[in-house]
Coordinates of C-alpha atoms and ligand atoms in Angstrom, one line a residue:
X1 CA -45.8 -21.4 65.4
X2 CA -46.2 -17.7 64.9
X3 CA -43.9 -14.9 65.9
X4 CA -45.9 -11.8 66.7
X5 CA -44.4 -8.3 66.5
X6 CA -46.3 -6.3 69.1
X7 CA -46.1 -2.5 69.2
X8 CA -44.9 -1.3 72.5
X9 CA -44.6 2.2 74.1
X10 CA -41.2 3.2 75.5
X11 CA -40.8 2.9 79.2
X12 CA -38.8 4.9 81.7
X13 CA -36.6 1.9 82.1
X14 CA -33.7 1.0 84.4
X15 CA -32.0 4.2 85.6
X16 CA -28.4 4.4 84.3
X17 CA -26.0 3.3 87.0
X18 CA -28.4 0.9 88.8
X19 CA -28.0 -2.8 88.3
X20 CA -31.5 -3.7 87.5
X21 CA -35.1 -2.5 87.0
X22 CA -37.1 -2.5 90.2
X23 CA -40.8 -1.3 90.3
X24 CA -44.1 -2.2 91.9
X25 CA -45.3 -5.6 90.7
X26 CA -48.4 -3.9 89.2
X27 CA -46.2 -1.9 87.0
X28 CA -44.4 -4.9 85.7
X29 CA -47.8 -6.5 85.0
X30 CA -49.0 -3.7 82.8
X31 CA -49.2 -4.8 79.2
X32 CA -45.9 -4.4 77.4
X33 CA -43.8 -3.2 80.4
X34 CA -41.8 -6.3 81.1
X35 CA -41.7 -7.1 77.4
X36 CA -40.3 -3.7 76.6
X37 CA -37.4 -4.2 79.1
X38 CA -36.7 -7.8 77.9
X39 CA -36.7 -6.7 74.2
X40 CA -34.4 -3.8 75.1
X41 CA -31.9 -6.3 76.8
X42 CA -32.0 -8.6 73.8
X43 CA -31.5 -5.7 71.4
X44 CA -28.8 -4.0 73.5
X45 CA -26.7 -7.2 73.6
X46 CA -26.8 -7.5 69.8
X47 CA -29.7 -9.8 69.5
X48 CA -30.3 -13.3 70.7
X49 CA -29.9 -15.3 67.5
X50 CA -28.3 -18.7 68.3
X51 CA -27.5 -17.6 71.9
X52 CA -28.0 -19.4 75.2
X53 CA -29.6 -17.7 78.2
X54 CA -30.0 -18.5 81.8
X55 CA -33.3 -17.5 83.4
X56 CA -34.7 -17.8 87.0
X57 CA -35.9 -15.8 89.9
X58 CA -36.6 -15.7 93.6
X59 CA -40.1 -17.1 93.4
X60 CA -42.0 -14.0 94.2
X61 CA -45.4 -13.1 92.9
X62 CA -45.3 -12.9 89.0
X63 CA -42.1 -14.9 88.8
X64 CA -43.4 -17.7 86.8
X65 CA -45.7 -15.6 84.6
X66 CA -42.7 -13.3 83.8
X67 CA -40.6 -16.3 82.9
X68 CA -43.2 -17.8 80.5
X69 CA -43.2 -14.4 78.7
X70 CA -39.4 -14.3 78.6
X71 CA -39.3 -17.8 77.2
X72 CA -41.7 -17.0 74.4
X73 CA -39.8 -13.8 73.6
X74 CA -36.4 -15.6 73.7
X75 CA -37.8 -18.1 71.2
X76 CA -39.2 -15.4 69.0
X77 CA -35.8 -13.6 69.1
X78 CA -34.0 -16.8 67.9
X79 CA -32.4 -18.1 71.1
X80 CA -30.9 -21.5 70.6
X81 CA -31.3 -22.6 74.2
X82 CA -32.7 -21.2 77.5
X83 CA -31.8 -22.8 80.8
X84 CA -34.5 -22.3 83.5
X85 CA -34.4 -23.3 87.1
X86 CA -37.1 -25.8 88.1
X87 CA -40.3 -24.0 89.1
X88 CA -38.6 -20.8 87.8
X89 CA -36.4 -20.7 90.8
X90 CA -32.8 -19.6 90.9
X91 CA -31.1 -17.6 93.7
X92 CA -29.0 -14.7 92.5
X93 CA -25.7 -16.4 93.3
X94 CA -26.9 -19.7 91.8
X95 CA -27.9 -17.9 88.6
X96 CA -24.4 -16.4 88.5
X97 CA -22.9 -19.9 89.1
X98 CA -25.0 -21.4 86.3
X99 CA -24.1 -18.6 83.8
X100 CA -20.4 -19.3 84.5
X101 CA -20.6 -23.1 84.7
X102 CA -22.7 -23.5 81.6
X103 CA -21.0 -20.6 79.8
X104 CA -24.3 -19.0 78.7
X105 CA -24.5 -15.7 77.0
X106 CA -25.6 -14.1 80.3
X107 CA -28.9 -14.4 82.0
X108 CA -32.0 -12.7 83.3
X109 CA -32.6 -12.7 87.0
X110 CA -36.0 -11.9 88.4
X111 CA -35.9 -10.4 91.8
X112 CA -36.4 -7.3 93.9
X113 CA -33.9 -8.7 96.4
X114 CA -35.1 -8.1 100.0
X115 CA -38.1 -5.9 99.1
X116 CA -41.5 -7.3 100.0
X117 CA -43.2 -9.4 97.4
X118 CA -46.8 -9.9 96.3
X119 CA -49.4 -8.1 94.1
X120 CA -48.8 -4.9 96.2
X121 CA -45.1 -5.6 96.6
X122 CA -42.1 -5.1 94.3
X123 CA -40.8 -6.9 91.3
X124 CA -37.5 -6.6 89.5
X125 CA -35.4 -7.9 86.7
X126 CA -31.7 -7.6 85.8
X127 CA -29.4 -8.8 83.1
X128 CA -26.1 -10.4 84.1
X129 CA -23.3 -10.7 81.6
X130 CA -21.5 -13.9 80.6
X131 CA -19.0 -13.6 83.5
X132 CA -22.0 -14.1 85.8
X133 CA -21.9 -10.6 87.2
X134 CA -24.2 -7.6 87.0
X135 CA -24.0 -5.7 83.8
X136 CA -21.5 -2.8 83.8
X137 CA -22.7 0.7 83.2
X138 CA -21.9 0.6 79.5
X139 CA -24.4 -2.3 79.1
X140 CA -27.1 -0.9 81.5
X141 CA -26.9 2.4 79.7
X142 CA -27.4 0.7 76.3
X143 CA -30.4 -1.2 77.7
X144 CA -31.8 2.1 79.2
X145 CA -31.4 4.0 75.9
X146 CA -33.0 1.1 74.0
X147 CA -36.0 1.0 76.4
X148 CA -36.7 4.6 75.6
X149 CA -37.0 4.0 71.9
X150 CA -38.0 0.3 71.4
X151 CA -41.2 0.3 69.3
X152 CA -42.1 -3.3 69.2
X153 CA -41.3 -6.6 70.8
X154 CA -41.2 -10.1 69.4
X155 CA -43.1 -13.0 71.0
X156 CA -44.1 -16.5 70.0
X157 CA -47.7 -17.5 70.0
X158 CA -47.4 -20.6 72.1
X159 CA -48.6 -22.1 75.4
X160 CA -46.8 -22.3 78.7
X161 CA -43.7 -24.5 79.1
X162 CA -43.9 -27.0 81.9
X163 CA -41.3 -25.8 84.5
X164 CA -42.3 -28.3 87.3
X165 CA -39.8 -31.0 86.4
X166 CA -36.3 -31.1 85.1
X167 CA -36.0 -32.0 81.4
X168 CA -35.8 -30.6 77.9
X169 CA -38.7 -29.1 76.0
X170 CA -38.9 -27.3 72.7
X171 CA -40.5 -23.9 72.1
X172 CA -40.5 -23.0 68.5
X173 CA -36.9 -23.4 67.4
X174 CA -35.6 -23.0 71.0
X175 CA -34.6 -25.7 73.4
X176 CA -35.8 -25.0 76.9
X177 CA -33.8 -26.9 79.5
X178 CA -35.4 -27.1 82.9
X179 CA -32.8 -28.0 85.6
X180 CA -32.3 -28.5 89.3
X181 CA -31.7 -25.0 90.6
X182 CA -29.6 -26.3 93.5
X183 CA -27.1 -28.8 92.0
X184 CA -24.5 -26.5 90.3
X185 CA -24.3 -24.2 93.3
X186 CA -24.1 -27.0 95.8
X187 CA -21.3 -28.6 93.8
X188 CA -19.2 -25.4 94.1
X189 CA -19.9 -25.3 97.9
X190 CA -18.7 -28.9 98.2
X191 CA -15.4 -28.0 96.5
X192 CA -14.8 -24.8 98.5
X193 CA -15.7 -26.0 102.0
X194 CA -14.7 -28.9 104.3
X195 CA -18.1 -30.7 104.3
X196 CA -16.6 -33.7 106.3
X197 CA -15.7 -31.3 109.1
X198 CA -19.1 -29.6 109.0
X199 CA -20.8 -33.0 109.0
X200 CA -18.8 -34.0 112.1
X201 CA -19.7 -30.7 113.8
X202 CA -23.4 -31.4 113.3
X203 CA -22.9 -35.0 114.4
X204 CA -21.4 -33.8 117.6
X205 CA -24.6 -32.1 118.6
X206 CA -23.9 -28.6 117.3
X207 CA -27.2 -26.7 116.8
X208 CA -28.2 -24.2 114.2
X209 CA -31.1 -22.3 112.7
X210 CA -31.2 -20.9 109.2
X211 CA -34.1 -18.6 108.4
X212 CA -34.9 -18.6 104.7
X213 CA -37.6 -16.0 105.3
X214 CA -40.0 -17.8 102.9
X215 CA -37.9 -16.8 100.0
X216 CA -35.6 -18.5 97.6
X217 CA -32.9 -20.0 99.8
X218 CA -35.2 -22.6 101.5
X219 CA -34.5 -25.3 98.9
X220 CA -30.8 -24.5 98.8
X221 CA -30.4 -24.6 102.6
X222 CA -32.4 -27.7 103.1
X223 CA -30.5 -29.6 100.4
X224 CA -27.1 -28.6 101.7
X225 CA -27.5 -28.2 105.5
X226 CA -30.1 -30.8 106.3
X227 CA -29.9 -33.4 103.5
X228 CA -26.1 -33.3 102.9
X229 CA -24.5 -32.1 106.0
X230 CA -26.8 -33.9 108.5
X231 CA -28.2 -30.9 110.3
X232 CA -31.4 -32.1 111.9
X233 CA -34.7 -31.4 110.2
X234 CA -36.1 -28.2 111.5
X235 CA -32.7 -26.5 111.2
X236 CA -34.1 -24.5 108.2
X237 CA -36.9 -22.2 109.2
X238 CA -39.5 -20.8 106.8
X239 CA -38.0 -23.0 104.1
X240 CA -40.9 -23.0 101.6
X241 CA -40.6 -20.1 99.1
X242 CA -43.9 -18.3 98.9
X243 CA -45.1 -15.8 96.3
X244 CA -45.6 -13.1 99.0
X245 CA -42.6 -14.3 101.1
X246 CA -45.1 -15.0 103.9
X247 CA -46.0 -11.3 104.0
X248 CA -42.6 -10.5 105.4
X249 CA -39.6 -8.3 104.5
X250 CA -36.9 -10.8 103.7
X251 CA -33.9 -8.6 104.6
X252 CA -31.6 -10.4 107.0
X253 CA -30.9 -7.6 109.5
X254 CA -31.6 -7.3 113.2
X255 CA -34.9 -5.4 112.4
X256 CA -36.5 -7.6 109.8
X257 CA -35.0 -10.9 111.1
X258 CA -35.7 -9.7 114.7
X259 CA -37.3 -13.0 115.7
X260 CA -34.1 -14.9 114.9
X261 CA -32.0 -12.3 116.8
X262 CA -34.3 -12.6 119.8
X263 CA -34.1 -16.4 119.7
X264 CA -30.2 -16.1 119.8
X265 CA -30.2 -13.7 122.7
X266 CA -32.3 -16.0 124.9
X267 CA -31.0 -18.7 127.3
X268 CA -30.8 -22.1 125.6
X269 CA -30.2 -20.5 122.2
X270 CA -28.7 -22.7 119.4
X271 CA -24.9 -22.5 118.8
X272 CA -25.3 -20.6 115.5
X273 CA -27.9 -18.9 113.3
X274 CA -28.1 -17.3 110.0
X275 CA -30.5 -15.8 107.5
X276 CA -30.5 -14.9 103.9
X277 CA -32.6 -12.4 101.8
X278 CA -35.3 -12.8 99.1
X279 CA -32.9 -13.7 96.3
X280 CA -30.2 -15.4 98.5
X281 CA -27.3 -13.0 98.1
X282 CA -27.3 -11.4 101.5
X283 CA -26.5 -13.0 104.9
X284 CA -26.8 -12.4 108.6
X285 CA -24.5 -14.3 111.0
X286 CA -25.4 -14.9 114.7
X287 CA -23.8 -16.8 117.5
X288 CA -25.4 -17.6 120.9
X289 CA -25.8 -14.1 122.4
X290 CA -23.8 -12.6 119.6
X291 CA -24.6 -10.6 116.4
X292 CA -21.7 -10.4 113.9
X293 CA -21.7 -7.2 111.9
X294 CA -21.2 -7.8 108.2
X295 CA -18.0 -5.8 108.3
X296 CA -16.6 -8.0 111.1
X297 CA -17.8 -11.1 109.3
X298 CA -15.7 -10.2 106.2
X299 CA -12.7 -9.6 108.4
X300 CA -13.1 -12.9 110.3
X301 CA -13.6 -14.9 107.1
X302 CA -10.5 -13.3 105.6
X303 CA -8.4 -14.0 108.7
X304 CA -9.5 -17.6 108.8
X305 CA -9.8 -18.3 105.1
X306 CA -7.1 -20.9 104.9
X307 CA -9.2 -23.2 107.1
X308 CA -11.5 -23.7 104.0
X309 CA -10.1 -26.0 101.3
X310 CA -11.1 -23.6 98.6
X311 CA -9.0 -20.8 100.1
X312 CA -6.2 -23.0 101.6
X313 CA -3.7 -21.4 99.3
X314 CA -4.4 -17.9 100.7
X315 CA -6.0 -14.8 99.4
X316 CA -4.8 -12.6 96.6
X317 CA -6.5 -9.5 98.1
X318 CA -9.6 -8.3 100.0
X319 CA -12.1 -5.8 98.6
X320 CA -14.7 -3.9 100.6
X321 CA -17.1 -1.2 99.7
X322 CA -16.1 2.2 100.9
X323 CA -18.8 2.5 103.7
X324 CA -17.8 -1.0 105.0
X325 CA -15.7 -0.8 108.2
X326 CA -11.9 -0.9 107.9
X327 CA -11.7 -4.2 109.9
X328 CA -10.9 -6.1 106.7
X329 CA -8.1 -3.7 105.8
X330 CA -6.3 -4.6 109.1
X331 CA -6.5 -8.3 108.2
X332 CA -5.1 -7.5 104.7
X333 CA -2.3 -5.5 106.3
X334 CA -1.4 -8.4 108.6
X335 CA -1.5 -10.9 105.7
X336 CA 0.6 -8.6 103.5
X337 CA -2.0 -8.6 100.7
X338 CA -3.8 -5.6 99.0
X339 CA -7.0 -4.1 100.3
X340 CA -9.3 -2.5 97.9
X341 CA -12.0 0.2 98.7
X342 CA -14.7 0.4 96.0
X343 CA -18.0 2.3 95.7
X344 CA -21.1 0.7 97.0
X345 CA -22.6 -2.0 94.7
X346 CA -21.4 -5.4 93.9
X347 CA -20.5 -4.7 90.3
X348 CA -17.4 -2.8 91.3
X349 CA -15.9 -6.1 92.6
X350 CA -16.3 -7.8 89.2
X351 CA -13.1 -6.4 87.6
X352 CA -11.0 -7.1 90.7
X353 CA -12.3 -10.7 90.8
X354 CA -11.9 -11.3 87.1
X355 CA -8.3 -10.0 87.2
X356 CA -7.5 -12.2 90.3
X357 CA -6.6 -9.1 92.4
X358 CA -9.1 -9.9 95.1
X359 CA -10.4 -13.2 96.5
X360 CA -12.9 -12.1 99.1
X361 CA -15.3 -9.1 98.8
X362 CA -17.8 -7.7 101.2
X363 CA -20.2 -4.9 101.9
X364 CA -21.6 -3.6 105.2
X365 CA -25.1 -4.3 103.9
X366 CA -24.8 -8.0 104.6
X367 CA -23.1 -9.0 101.4
X368 CA -20.1 -11.2 101.3
X369 CA -18.7 -13.3 98.5
X370 CA -15.6 -14.4 96.6
X371 CA -14.4 -15.2 93.1
X372 CA -16.5 -18.4 92.9
X373 CA -19.4 -16.4 91.4
X374 CA -19.8 -12.7 90.5
X375 CA -22.6 -11.9 93.0
X376 CA -22.6 -11.9 96.8
X377 CA -23.6 -15.2 98.2
X378 CA -25.6 -15.7 101.4
X379 CA -25.4 -19.5 101.7
X380 CA -21.6 -19.4 100.8
X381 CA -21.0 -17.0 103.8
X382 CA -23.0 -19.3 106.1
X383 CA -21.0 -22.4 105.0
X384 CA -17.7 -20.5 105.3
X385 CA -18.6 -19.7 109.0
X386 CA -19.6 -23.3 109.5
X387 CA -16.3 -24.5 108.1
X388 CA -14.4 -22.2 110.5
X389 CA -16.6 -23.2 113.5
X390 CA -16.0 -26.9 112.6
X391 CA -12.3 -26.5 112.4
X392 CA -11.8 -24.2 115.4
X393 CA -14.4 -25.7 117.6
X394 CA -14.9 -22.4 119.4
X395 CA -18.1 -20.4 119.7
X396 CA -18.9 -17.5 117.4
X397 CA -18.4 -15.2 120.4
X398 CA -15.0 -16.6 121.2
X399 CA -13.9 -16.3 117.5
X400 CA -15.0 -12.7 117.4
X401 CA -13.4 -11.8 120.8
X402 CA -10.1 -13.4 119.7
X403 CA -10.3 -11.5 116.4
X404 CA -10.7 -8.2 118.2
X405 CA -8.0 -9.1 120.7
X406 CA -5.6 -9.7 117.8
X407 CA -6.6 -6.8 115.4
X408 CA -8.5 -4.3 117.6
X409 CA -12.2 -3.6 117.1
X410 CA -13.9 -1.3 114.5
X411 CA -17.1 -0.3 116.3
X412 CA -19.6 0.2 113.5
X413 CA -23.2 1.1 112.9
X414 CA -25.3 2.3 109.9
X415 CA -28.2 4.6 110.6
X416 CA -30.9 4.8 108.0
X417 CA -33.4 7.6 107.7
X418 CA -36.0 6.0 105.5
X419 CA -38.8 7.5 103.4
X420 CA -37.6 11.1 103.8
X421 CA -38.3 13.9 101.5
X422 CA -36.1 13.4 98.4
X423 CA -35.5 17.1 97.9
X424 CA -34.5 17.6 101.5
X425 CA -32.2 14.6 101.4
X426 CA -30.6 15.7 98.2
X427 CA -30.1 19.3 99.6
X428 CA -28.5 17.9 102.7
X429 CA -25.9 16.1 100.6
X430 CA -25.4 18.9 98.2
X431 CA -24.8 21.3 101.1
X432 CA -22.3 18.9 102.7
X433 CA -20.5 18.6 99.4
X434 CA -20.3 22.4 99.1
X435 CA -18.8 22.7 102.6
X436 CA -16.1 20.0 102.4
X437 CA -13.2 22.4 102.3
X438 CA -14.5 24.3 105.4
X439 CA -14.9 21.2 107.6
X440 CA -11.3 20.3 108.5
X441 CA -10.3 21.8 111.8
X442 CA -13.8 22.1 113.1
X443 CA -14.6 20.7 116.5
X444 CA -17.7 18.8 117.3
X445 CA -17.8 17.7 121.0
X446 CA -14.7 15.7 121.7
X447 CA -13.9 15.2 118.0
X448 CA -12.3 17.4 115.4
X449 CA -12.5 17.0 111.6
X450 CA -9.2 15.9 110.0
X451 CA -10.3 15.6 106.4
X452 CA -13.5 15.4 104.3
X453 CA -14.1 14.4 100.7
X454 CA -16.6 13.0 98.2
X455 CA -15.4 9.5 97.4
X456 CA -14.3 8.8 93.9
X457 CA -12.9 5.6 92.6
X458 CA -10.7 4.7 89.7
X459 CA -11.0 1.0 88.8
X460 CA -7.4 -0.3 88.8
X461 CA -8.2 -2.8 86.0
X462 CA -10.2 -0.9 83.4
X463 CA -9.4 2.7 84.5
X464 CA -13.1 3.7 84.7
X465 CA -13.9 6.4 87.2
X466 CA -16.9 6.7 89.5
X467 CA -17.3 10.0 91.2
X468 CA -19.6 11.3 93.9
X469 CA -19.9 8.0 95.7
X470 CA -20.4 9.4 99.2
X471 CA -19.2 12.0 101.6
X472 CA -16.5 10.9 104.0
X473 CA -15.6 12.7 107.1
X474 CA -12.5 11.6 108.9
X475 CA -11.9 12.8 112.5
X476 CA -8.5 13.3 114.1
X477 CA -9.1 10.7 116.7
X478 CA -9.7 8.1 114.0
X479 CA -13.6 7.8 113.8
X480 CA -15.2 8.2 110.4
X481 CA -18.7 9.2 109.2
X482 CA -20.0 8.6 105.7
X483 CA -23.1 9.9 104.1
X484 CA -24.8 8.7 101.0
X485 CA -28.3 8.3 99.5
X486 CA -29.7 4.9 98.8
X487 CA -30.0 3.9 95.2
X488 CA -32.3 1.0 95.7
X489 CA -35.3 2.4 97.6
X490 CA -38.7 2.6 95.9
X491 CA -40.4 5.2 98.1
X492 CA -39.0 8.7 98.9
X493 CA -35.4 8.8 99.7
X494 CA -33.2 7.0 102.3
X495 CA -30.2 8.7 103.8
X496 CA -27.6 6.3 105.0
X497 CA -25.1 7.5 107.7
X498 CA -22.3 5.1 108.3
X499 CA -20.4 5.5 111.6
X500 CA -17.3 3.9 112.9
X501 CA -14.5 4.2 115.4
X502 CA -11.5 2.0 115.9
X503 CA -10.3 0.8 119.3
X504 CA -6.9 -0.9 119.4
X505 CA -6.4 -4.3 121.0
X506 CA -5.4 -2.7 124.4
X507 CA -8.6 -0.6 124.5
X508 CA -12.2 -1.3 125.5
X509 CA -13.4 -4.1 123.2
X510 CA -16.7 -5.1 124.8
X511 CA -18.8 -1.8 124.6
X512 CA -22.2 -1.5 123.1
X513 CA -21.6 -0.1 119.6
X514 CA -24.2 2.7 119.9
X515 CA -22.5 3.9 123.1
X516 CA -19.0 3.5 121.7
X517 CA -20.1 5.6 118.7
X518 CA -22.1 8.2 120.6
X519 CA -19.6 11.1 119.9
X520 CA -19.3 10.4 116.2
X521 CA -23.1 9.9 115.9
X522 CA -23.6 13.3 117.5
X523 CA -20.8 15.0 115.4
X524 CA -22.3 13.5 112.1
X525 CA -25.8 14.8 113.0
X526 CA -24.4 18.2 113.8
X527 CA -22.2 18.5 110.7
X528 CA -24.9 17.5 108.3
X529 CA -27.8 19.1 110.1
X530 CA -29.7 15.8 109.9
X531 CA -32.4 16.6 112.5
X532 CA -33.2 20.1 111.2
X533 CA -33.1 19.3 107.5
X534 CA -35.0 16.0 107.6
X535 CA -37.3 16.7 110.6
X536 CA -36.2 13.5 112.2
X537 CA -34.6 13.1 115.6
X538 CA -33.6 9.4 115.3
X539 CA -33.0 7.0 112.4
X540 CA -35.6 4.4 111.4
X541 CA -33.1 1.5 111.3
X542 CA -29.8 1.0 113.0
X543 CA -27.8 -2.0 111.8
Ligands
G1P601 C1 -28.0 -1.3 99.1 C2 -26.7 -1.5 99.8 C3 -25.6 -1.9 98.9 C4 -25.9 -3.0 98.0 C5 -27.2 -2.8 97.3 C6 -27.7 -4.0 96.6 O1 -27.8 -0.2 98.2 O2 -26.4 -0.5 100.7 O3 -24.4 -2.1 99.7 O4 -24.9 -3.3 97.1 O5 -28.3 -2.4 98.3 O6 -27.9 -5.1 97.4 P1 -28.3 1.3 98.6 O7 -29.8 1.2 98.9 O8 -27.5 1.7 99.8 O9 -28.0 2.1 97.3
ZN602 ZN1 -30.6 -9.7 97.6

């Protein structure tokens, strides 16, 4: 078999600081585009000679074609072995689990997360390091630099590899091992959670819906929830992965998973519901008549962690991203363990997990996880909740109410202004940054500003510093508003405004969050001049 060296033109690859390359599918399908990125990764990690790689994706349009190309390139670059999920499928947390369990030299994950899929949708690819986590900035920068200069890629002249059944095949000098994408991850879940208790819960008539949103988690959820834990067939909704995700937008939030939320707010709703996103790393948790914010979910999991066998020995620490509410910090304080506040993005949790400083991590954007892998993990969060429900035998609402009664409640909401003019959004933030020193002491309605800064983080393990991670405004009366621009959107800019206010256990705990937050919402809009600068009177999405 022949290795071809194909000339390629440099691409404007993955932007430094982002954890993957995400573009329109059509861009990835242009001759040489995917190949340029893949060759850049291989070169940036010092070549592939004799190495083992994990490869899989969320099943979106172009997934399998991309994998066939990657396999031929890995073979041409001298890889010893490539592990590929059957049918090319691997959820992001499962890919992380496989990289770790099989000790591969990292892996390539094909996904654009919750972004719509299809010929007109988005595609993405990222390289994860041997710890199983997203590549740190030093590696992504090296990949980026290489993508701007790489002049050719190597690819084997060979046909497609059969990915439809588990087994071992050869491609040139490379062994391609097709494996069950569910088994390794399910094995970890079995060790962490009390499957007997969850089985007994379902046997007692407990009802649940899990919406896989036609994306990658269908096979995982069916295997674990229905086949192993005895949830009745039909528990998993939209469980067949489709190349276009059924035309939907698989982001598990009250907007894009609105049908599931509606179901849970109606009389006769099931006891519990959950959803995950395109690549299976995000989660949404619902009880009958109850939506659990991701920030509260992290706090409740932390407070109840010892009910799960995998965390029975307690937690070493809890880490949350800066814009996530401070509910988890209150649990950490009560448990007497450290709380870490990191910039947005899962990669910042990696060093804390590797060093054993934190056990649980979470982001307000529906990401929760632990040291079992180095990605956030949707199904893990769902099973953790099931474990707690099975042991406490209380409803989601009762668990949440008891949590607030014990710790107080951090009312929380994120307002997204999507598809706004990039220059206007950047100017808004630049202006805020320029005025930080003037803000303290100013009054806005009933609130006055106590302090304002631009969040910067020093990693306690490797000492690296990340600056400019978001403007924080703290008010005297305890509310907080945070402003940052999204780094993951593909059209225009998205301004995210994160709003929160704490009410202690003796206060009003049952208010509607938007009402409870009304003064801080108004103050944030006034301070940043949102309506004037963006020409918008209301956010597109409130979560
Ligand atoms: C968003 C979320 C962030 C998450 C990231 C990847 O990034 O806000 O918490 O880590 O997606 O899932 P953003 O678009 O805000 O930059
Ligand atoms: Zn995702």
